[in-house]
Amino acid sequence: MTPTSTTVPSSSRMTASEIRTRYIEFFTTLAGLEHTFVPSSPVVPVNDPTLLFTNAGMNQYKPLFLGQTKQGDPLHGLSRAVNSQKCIRAGGKHNDLDDVGKDTYHHTFFEMLGNWSFGDYFKVEAIQSAWEFLTKACNIAPDRLYATYFGGDESRGLPADDEARELWCKILPKERVLPGSYKDNFWEMGDTGPCGPCSELHYDRRDDDARAAKDGVTLVNTDNNDVIEIWNLVFIQFDRQSADKLVPLPAKHVDTGMGLERLVSVLQGVKSNYDTDVFSPYFAKTQEITSARKYSGKFGSSDEGSVDTAYRVIADHIRTLTFAITDGATPSNEGRGYVLRRVLRRAVRFGRQKLNAKTGFLSELVPVVVETMSDAFPELKKDPQRVIHIVREEEESFGRTLDKGIKHFDSIVGSNTTKVAGDDAFMLYDTYGFPLDLTQQMAEERGMTVDIDGFEKCMEEAREKSRAGAKTGEKTISLPADAIALLNKQNIATTNDAAKYELDTLSAHIVAIRHNDEFTQSVDAENLGDAPIGVVLDRTCFYAESGGQVADAGTITGDAIMRVTDVKSFGGYVLHIGELTNGTIKVGATVNASIDTPSRRKIESNHTATHLLNLGLRSVLGDHVDQKGSLVDAERLRFDFSNNGPVEPDQIARIESIVRDQIGKNLPVNAHVAALGKAQKINTLRAVFGEKYPDPVRVISIGPKVDDLIANPDNPEWMERSVEFCGGTHVKTTGDIATFALLSETGIAKGIRRVEAFTGEAAHTAKAAADALLARIDAATSESDDQLQSIVSELNTSIDAAIISMTDRESLRAALAPLQERAKSAAKAAAAGKAKVASERARALAESLADDGILVETLDVDGDRGAMQAALKTIEQMKPNAAIMLLSASDTSIAIIAAVSKDHNARGLKAGDWVREVASVVGGKGGGKPDHAQGGGADVAKLDEAIMRANEFAASLK
């Protein structure tokens, strides 16, 4: 639509960049306003576990609203601020993901123009300056504007905001000043936090004839695209501490927010945010890449083939991905990483299915984001190649299953025109990587729904199987909530565990004994039975499992001897778990608690080395590295971190060099309990996002004293030192670690890597093993293929990395190359031999099989799927009307494949269902199409049971 001149302000020729600049200059330079420009905070919140993403301009100012800033804080003393904040609303309470592409104004990424007052001006100045900016700086006609105010909510005990109403009535005719509901005019950032009533400004973009025919008052807050909200003025007065508790703030504040994209559409005279110069560069590049028809701005049924919808989805989502990854987030399977993966896969699906785009198209749009937005957000120029690499790798990974998933979805649609079954939706998720919302989107396009309850049931069943397989046979004990309540009721104080940092043994009193899920006054070793015993002491030197560090082992001795094998903390009570070897243990008895000191020293060495490793990883790989998990025990250390792609050998060498250098300097390891706010100001501090840290918090600093760091947090001499929040135990100096060796570096999930390492004597042992293996390599040229295969197999174990970490990598690689080639050739020859044997066996099986028979057989090929496929193909060719399932067991797993003819499909036997049923018997999973499927499991002992179940299942569907 070409708008009439009356709908376009005289400033409509301004670009989005110019509009952003005009807004900031208005509030920073205009006399009487003089706000301070504060750069946008990252879209990945810093030290705020309540948010997945920064979703509003006010997020970074929460400490000011709550009166929590102190002298020295960057924001302390700030009274007025203005900026354009990067925002993402794709998860949590504010989530616009599912609406993007369907209408003119929803986005997952957008810019929020905002101005703030922190205990300075309030409603009078906020309303007046907003009116001045829109009507004078932007030349918007006053008769096109409406204002709303909070009309009150008796059920919540909140009165109407009459002050705001009276102020607007001095500017606008009272009939264009409208009351709003709690939903529309009481703003809350999240479930908790600063909040208050708000006033919204709405703009009427209809032409004069339409406005004359119908008053826009009736269209305000009705989701009408012709009368739209453009600015929200929030008057922060309260702190929401819970669903039913609002507490007045120490001072009153103003928080305003205006979507840049929507303001640009108003000033450029168009009815869609997507018809502005904010998005046109993305459409042009997408059309160039895909050769699809040009973007035409159509919606709904008029958007043939959903082509324009795809353009909008892609343009919006690439902005979200580029900003989020630049600011430190990475696509993954949890938290904000999972949200990003959903965003990316949604964009890829639209591009591939609606625009016929090739894999990699999305990554080609990253430079458009950098080019169009880096003037306002220069951080985009920091490392765009990293963003491109991550997006492309995610595209390629999803692309490998996308087409198959779409075909599977199409087969579902062909057999069910109303609803996608829960197990089908779960297969799309589990096998093809389709997030549930993507399946829902595809179903909606076909006029279908998805059985969400059925999907959740399948998901829970999968979780149960995972939990059942994770730990078997482990004897443990806990203190549930009712047990803790009982201890509290009996006035039994929580355990004093301060000595865990200083003592290896101490005297204590038993205050509670837990056995057979009950508290008891005493337990005799002869009557203990198989159930473990749990003892609570008034004080302890044992470390309870926490923060990735395993619990101490040791003994509790007195009139009895208890061997402690595990220690856990429940509600402040430390429970020592183990077995009673002799005697009787009683409540009130005095005992000696002693940890296994040699084991503790190894744990401490590995824990401190973990901190040094974290420092080394960030120093070499970059600030995007975030801890994703860790395990510290007496044997080794394990550390999971975010990084896209493997760590290169030269990077491993540099990381190890940093750790060893810190060990060689014999730096003191300082532990200090500090106020959380003060500790968070230390520039070199590393904290795990999402962790809720106590106040005060324990800080571990390797090198400088924590007090010095707090007093001088920006000292450049300390930038290469490790500082972390940590409640674990550590060595006194880094020299106590002695030696460090990286054992392995592997990928455990998309964008998540894992390293394992040894310290101390274990590292020395690894070095000796490495030297011995190197000697074997030197003499390996005359070895037989079998002997050579044994050597190469050893090199695929963790000892391989130990060698690589302690020797000349290039020389080692050169020495191994010819040996590995020989091993590959031998492996190929062995595989070919297995395939030949399998095919011969298959011909014999086929000859004895009826033309439409059912065959379930095992193959002796050690689970070699290539050989199994060769056999299956042979039988299919000879008996095309049969149903065939082949199973093969190796030492550690069972492989299953199946082929089912159309005739058997018609009788109800589907290959995917068949394999899935049999795989469940051996503790695995499987699936596929009705004609071909595969799967497997790890319970080799149940091979015979699996064969029986395969025959029973097939027979039941004859």
JSON list of C-alpha atoms in Angstrom, two decimals, residues 373 492 842:
[
{"chain": "A", "resi": 373, "resn": "MET", "atom": "CA", "xyz": [24.39, -2.50, 12.74]},
{"chain": "A", "resi": 492, "resn": "ILE", "atom": "CA", "xyz": [19.05, -30.14, 66.08]},
{"chain": "A", "resi": 842, "resn": "ALA", "atom": "CA", "xyz": [22.03, -64.12, 3.61]}
]
